[in-house]
Amino acid sequence: MIISNGIIGSLSEGYGGTKALDFVEVPWSDAGKRRIRRNTIAGLDFALSMERSQYLFHGAVLFSDDSRVIAVSRPEEPALIIDLCQADQGMGNVRQAALIGHAFGNQHVPIEINETSIIVPMLSSEQLMLKTVHDLKLGEVGLRFSHVRLGASEPLCMTSHSHD
């Protein structure tokens, strides 16, 4: 078994050079976990035990020796993509984004935000996710389902609270 104590670098920094490159697939839901054990793509038994507050981003290097580098691969996962750029709406886009964030936040679903879209991981059926957005009566928004690398560079946006 190969054991890692956490992130030691990034493939984007040229880490590894000519060494054999192997990957451990880590979905977004496991990217913040401190302990993970699974096989790498090449079939090696791999265990991770890292400090708190590290996040397993796509390309994070977890192990390196004289012959190999093991890095994180974030698999593509199903998600709802809500495109807010259908028209230049100014404050209308802010309203749409706030309502979408509130609706999915009340369901404890994290979201990812980029320049023009809100990306929501599939934690329920397509029909229920579409109903959630349609019930908001947002006007012009584009809705589609696709497979994407969720939280590939940073955690999805989510706040925690209790319902005591």
mmCIF file of C-alpha atoms in Angstrom:
data_model
loop_
_atom_site.group_PDB
_atom_site.id
_atom_site.type_symbol
_atom_site.label_atom_id
_atom_site.label_comp_id
_atom_site.label_asym_id
_atom_site.label_seq_id
_atom_site.Cartn_x
_atom_site.Cartn_y
_atom_site.Cartn_z
ATOM 1 C CA MET A 1 0.000 0.000 0.000
ATOM 2 C CA ILE A 2 1.147 3.530 -0.812
ATOM 3 C CA ILE A 3 0.408 6.093 1.910
ATOM 4 C CA SER A 4 0.207 9.867 1.479
ATOM 5 C CA ASN A 5 0.037 12.523 4.186
ATOM 6 C CA GLY A 6 -1.481 15.168 1.922
ATOM 7 C CA ILE A 7 -0.909 17.457 -1.026
ATOM 8 C CA ILE A 8 2.752 17.981 -1.920
ATOM 9 C CA GLY A 9 2.375 19.946 -5.153
ATOM 10 C CA SER A 10 0.399 20.420 -8.336
ATOM 11 C CA LEU A 11 0.665 19.002 -11.849
ATOM 12 C CA SER A 12 0.080 22.541 -13.172
ATOM 13 C CA GLU A 13 3.455 23.504 -11.654
ATOM 14 C CA GLY A 14 5.208 20.853 -13.752
ATOM 15 C CA TYR A 15 5.500 18.456 -10.832
ATOM 16 C CA GLY A 16 6.797 15.031 -11.745
ATOM 17 C CA GLY A 17 8.694 15.665 -14.965
ATOM 18 C CA THR A 18 9.385 12.365 -16.721
ATOM 19 C CA LYS A 19 8.127 10.050 -13.967
ATOM 20 C CA ALA A 20 5.208 7.677 -14.608
ATOM 21 C CA LEU A 21 1.945 9.440 -13.835
ATOM 22 C CA ASP A 22 -0.893 7.651 -12.034
ATOM 23 C CA PHE A 23 -4.171 9.039 -10.734
ATOM 24 C CA VAL A 24 -6.588 8.457 -7.893
ATOM 25 C CA GLU A 25 -10.130 9.496 -8.812
ATOM 26 C CA VAL A 26 -11.778 11.691 -6.195
ATOM 27 C CA PRO A 27 -15.357 12.908 -6.788
ATOM 28 C CA TRP A 28 -16.383 16.348 -5.438
ATOM 29 C CA SER A 29 -18.213 14.774 -2.508
ATOM 30 C CA ASP A 30 -14.944 13.224 -1.241
ATOM 31 C CA ALA A 31 -12.595 16.134 -2.032
ATOM 32 C CA GLY A 32 -12.695 17.542 1.505
ATOM 33 C CA LYS A 33 -12.331 14.237 3.332
ATOM 34 C CA ARG A 34 -9.225 13.730 5.432
ATOM 35 C CA ARG A 35 -8.983 9.986 4.927
ATOM 36 C CA ILE A 36 -9.445 8.125 1.661
ATOM 37 C CA ARG A 37 -8.478 4.626 0.599
ATOM 38 C CA ARG A 38 -8.941 3.334 -2.927
ATOM 39 C CA ASN A 39 -7.071 1.955 -5.908
ATOM 40 C CA THR A 40 -5.314 4.237 -8.364
ATOM 41 C CA ILE A 41 -6.133 4.043 -12.074
ATOM 42 C CA ALA A 42 -3.119 1.697 -12.455
ATOM 43 C CA GLY A 43 -4.477 -0.544 -9.670
ATOM 44 C CA LEU A 44 -2.177 0.419 -6.777
ATOM 45 C CA ASP A 45 -3.603 0.302 -3.246
ATOM 46 C CA PHE A 46 -3.518 3.957 -2.100
ATOM 47 C CA ALA A 47 -4.338 5.531 1.268
ATOM 48 C CA LEU A 48 -4.534 9.220 2.129
ATOM 49 C CA SER A 49 -4.480 10.683 5.622
ATOM 50 C CA MET A 50 -4.105 14.448 5.554
ATOM 51 C CA GLU A 51 -4.467 17.494 7.762
ATOM 52 C CA ARG A 52 -7.730 19.380 8.040
ATOM 53 C CA SER A 53 -8.500 22.204 5.612
ATOM 54 C CA GLN A 54 -6.795 20.672 2.578
ATOM 55 C CA TYR A 55 -8.942 20.289 -0.529
ATOM 56 C CA LEU A 56 -8.238 17.662 -3.191
ATOM 57 C CA PHE A 57 -8.324 19.710 -6.386
ATOM 58 C CA HIS A 58 -7.878 18.295 -9.889
ATOM 59 C CA GLY A 59 -4.127 17.783 -10.422
ATOM 60 C CA ALA A 60 -3.122 17.848 -6.736
ATOM 61 C CA VAL A 61 0.008 15.713 -6.316
ATOM 62 C CA LEU A 62 -0.291 13.333 -3.375
ATOM 63 C CA PHE A 63 2.760 11.088 -3.783
ATOM 64 C CA SER A 64 6.074 11.067 -5.591
ATOM 65 C CA ASP A 65 9.054 8.730 -5.517
ATOM 66 C CA ASP A 66 11.904 7.967 -7.935
ATOM 67 C CA SER A 67 9.635 6.297 -10.483
ATOM 68 C CA ARG A 68 6.074 7.627 -10.154
ATOM 69 C CA VAL A 69 3.773 10.495 -9.268
ATOM 70 C CA ILE A 70 0.221 9.984 -8.010
ATOM 71 C CA ALA A 71 -2.174 12.876 -8.476
ATOM 72 C CA VAL A 72 -5.879 13.579 -8.043
ATOM 73 C CA SER A 73 -8.194 13.199 -11.013
ATOM 74 C CA ARG A 74 -11.639 14.723 -10.634
ATOM 75 C CA PRO A 75 -14.077 12.635 -12.696
ATOM 76 C CA GLU A 76 -16.854 14.279 -14.662
ATOM 77 C CA GLU A 77 -20.130 14.037 -12.757
ATOM 78 C CA PRO A 78 -23.749 14.842 -13.661
ATOM 79 C CA ALA A 79 -24.911 18.390 -12.950
ATOM 80 C CA LEU A 80 -27.556 20.958 -13.819
ATOM 81 C CA ILE A 81 -26.057 23.982 -15.547
ATOM 82 C CA ILE A 82 -28.077 27.181 -15.273
ATOM 83 C CA ASP A 83 -26.909 29.788 -17.782
ATOM 84 C CA LEU A 84 -27.758 33.323 -16.675
ATOM 85 C CA CYS A 85 -26.338 34.964 -19.805
ATOM 86 C CA GLN A 86 -29.400 34.664 -22.022
ATOM 87 C CA ALA A 87 -29.696 38.453 -22.176
ATOM 88 C CA ASP A 88 -27.937 41.419 -20.622
ATOM 89 C CA GLN A 89 -30.217 41.851 -17.626
ATOM 90 C CA GLY A 90 -27.955 43.702 -15.180
ATOM 91 C CA MET A 91 -29.635 43.492 -11.768
ATOM 92 C CA GLY A 92 -31.981 40.829 -13.142
ATOM 93 C CA ASN A 93 -29.061 38.389 -13.258
ATOM 94 C CA VAL A 94 -28.202 39.211 -9.647
ATOM 95 C CA ARG A 95 -31.814 38.499 -8.639
ATOM 96 C CA GLN A 96 -31.812 35.217 -10.575
ATOM 97 C CA ALA A 97 -28.531 34.109 -9.020
ATOM 98 C CA ALA A 98 -29.690 34.996 -5.497
ATOM 99 C CA LEU A 99 -32.973 33.087 -5.886
ATOM 100 C CA ILE A 100 -31.215 30.019 -7.320
ATOM 101 C CA GLY A 101 -28.630 30.056 -4.515
ATOM 102 C CA HIS A 102 -31.375 30.417 -1.913
ATOM 103 C CA ALA A 103 -33.538 27.631 -3.379
ATOM 104 C CA PHE A 104 -30.750 25.056 -3.601
ATOM 105 C CA GLY A 105 -29.170 26.242 -0.341
ATOM 106 C CA ASN A 106 -32.434 25.485 1.470
ATOM 107 C CA GLN A 107 -32.082 21.940 0.128
ATOM 108 C CA HIS A 108 -28.458 21.838 1.397
ATOM 109 C CA VAL A 109 -27.171 21.436 -2.151
ATOM 110 C CA PRO A 110 -23.801 23.118 -2.796
ATOM 111 C CA ILE A 111 -23.354 25.095 -6.005
ATOM 112 C CA GLU A 112 -20.483 26.179 -8.209
ATOM 113 C CA ILE A 113 -20.430 29.624 -9.762
ATOM 114 C CA ASN A 114 -18.491 30.713 -12.829
ATOM 115 C CA GLU A 115 -18.690 33.862 -14.952
ATOM 116 C CA THR A 116 -22.006 33.069 -16.628
ATOM 117 C CA SER A 117 -23.444 29.948 -15.019
ATOM 118 C CA ILE A 118 -24.471 28.294 -11.799
ATOM 119 C CA ILE A 119 -23.628 24.596 -11.659
ATOM 120 C CA VAL A 120 -25.600 22.335 -9.322
ATOM 121 C CA PRO A 121 -24.562 18.711 -8.657
ATOM 122 C CA MET A 122 -27.211 16.050 -9.245
ATOM 123 C CA LEU A 123 -28.432 15.125 -5.779
ATOM 124 C CA SER A 124 -31.992 14.417 -6.892
ATOM 125 C CA SER A 125 -33.856 13.650 -10.110
ATOM 126 C CA GLU A 126 -33.677 15.849 -13.202
ATOM 127 C CA GLN A 127 -37.414 16.487 -12.889
ATOM 128 C CA LEU A 128 -37.146 17.741 -9.305
ATOM 129 C CA MET A 129 -34.178 19.978 -10.122
ATOM 130 C CA LEU A 130 -35.991 21.478 -13.119
ATOM 131 C CA LYS A 131 -39.125 22.028 -11.016
ATOM 132 C CA THR A 132 -37.048 23.844 -8.378
ATOM 133 C CA VAL A 133 -35.773 26.299 -11.006
ATOM 134 C CA HIS A 134 -39.095 26.677 -12.868
ATOM 135 C CA ASP A 135 -40.958 27.411 -9.612
ATOM 136 C CA LEU A 136 -38.708 30.450 -9.119
ATOM 137 C CA LYS A 137 -40.194 32.099 -12.234
ATOM 138 C CA LEU A 138 -36.836 33.519 -13.269
ATOM 139 C CA GLY A 139 -37.613 34.430 -16.847
ATOM 140 C CA GLU A 140 -34.907 33.799 -19.417
ATOM 141 C CA VAL A 141 -32.374 31.255 -18.187
ATOM 142 C CA GLY A 142 -30.783 28.364 -20.023
ATOM 143 C CA LEU A 143 -31.086 24.942 -18.371
ATOM 144 C CA ARG A 144 -29.172 21.844 -19.375
ATOM 145 C CA PHE A 145 -27.764 18.709 -17.817
ATOM 146 C CA SER A 146 -24.182 17.741 -18.498
ATOM 147 C CA HIS A 147 -21.215 15.905 -17.022
ATOM 148 C CA VAL A 148 -18.611 18.303 -15.585
ATOM 149 C CA ARG A 149 -15.698 18.262 -13.135
ATOM 150 C CA LEU A 150 -17.429 19.685 -10.069
ATOM 151 C CA GLY A 151 -15.274 21.684 -7.667
ATOM 152 C CA ALA A 152 -12.144 20.897 -9.671
ATOM 153 C CA SER A 153 -10.164 23.822 -8.238
ATOM 154 C CA GLU A 154 -12.000 24.824 -5.050
ATOM 155 C CA PRO A 155 -14.892 23.603 -2.899
ATOM 156 C CA LEU A 156 -18.435 24.148 -4.062
ATOM 157 C CA CYS A 157 -20.197 27.083 -2.355
ATOM 158 C CA MET A 158 -22.120 25.921 0.685
ATOM 159 C CA THR A 159 -22.928 27.211 4.112
ATOM 160 C CA SER A 160 -23.840 24.989 7.007
ATOM 161 C CA HIS A 161 -26.462 25.509 9.630
ATOM 162 C CA SER A 162 -28.801 23.399 11.731
ATOM 163 C CA HIS A 163 -32.569 23.216 11.899
ATOM 164 C CA ASP A 164 -32.828 22.850 15.685
#
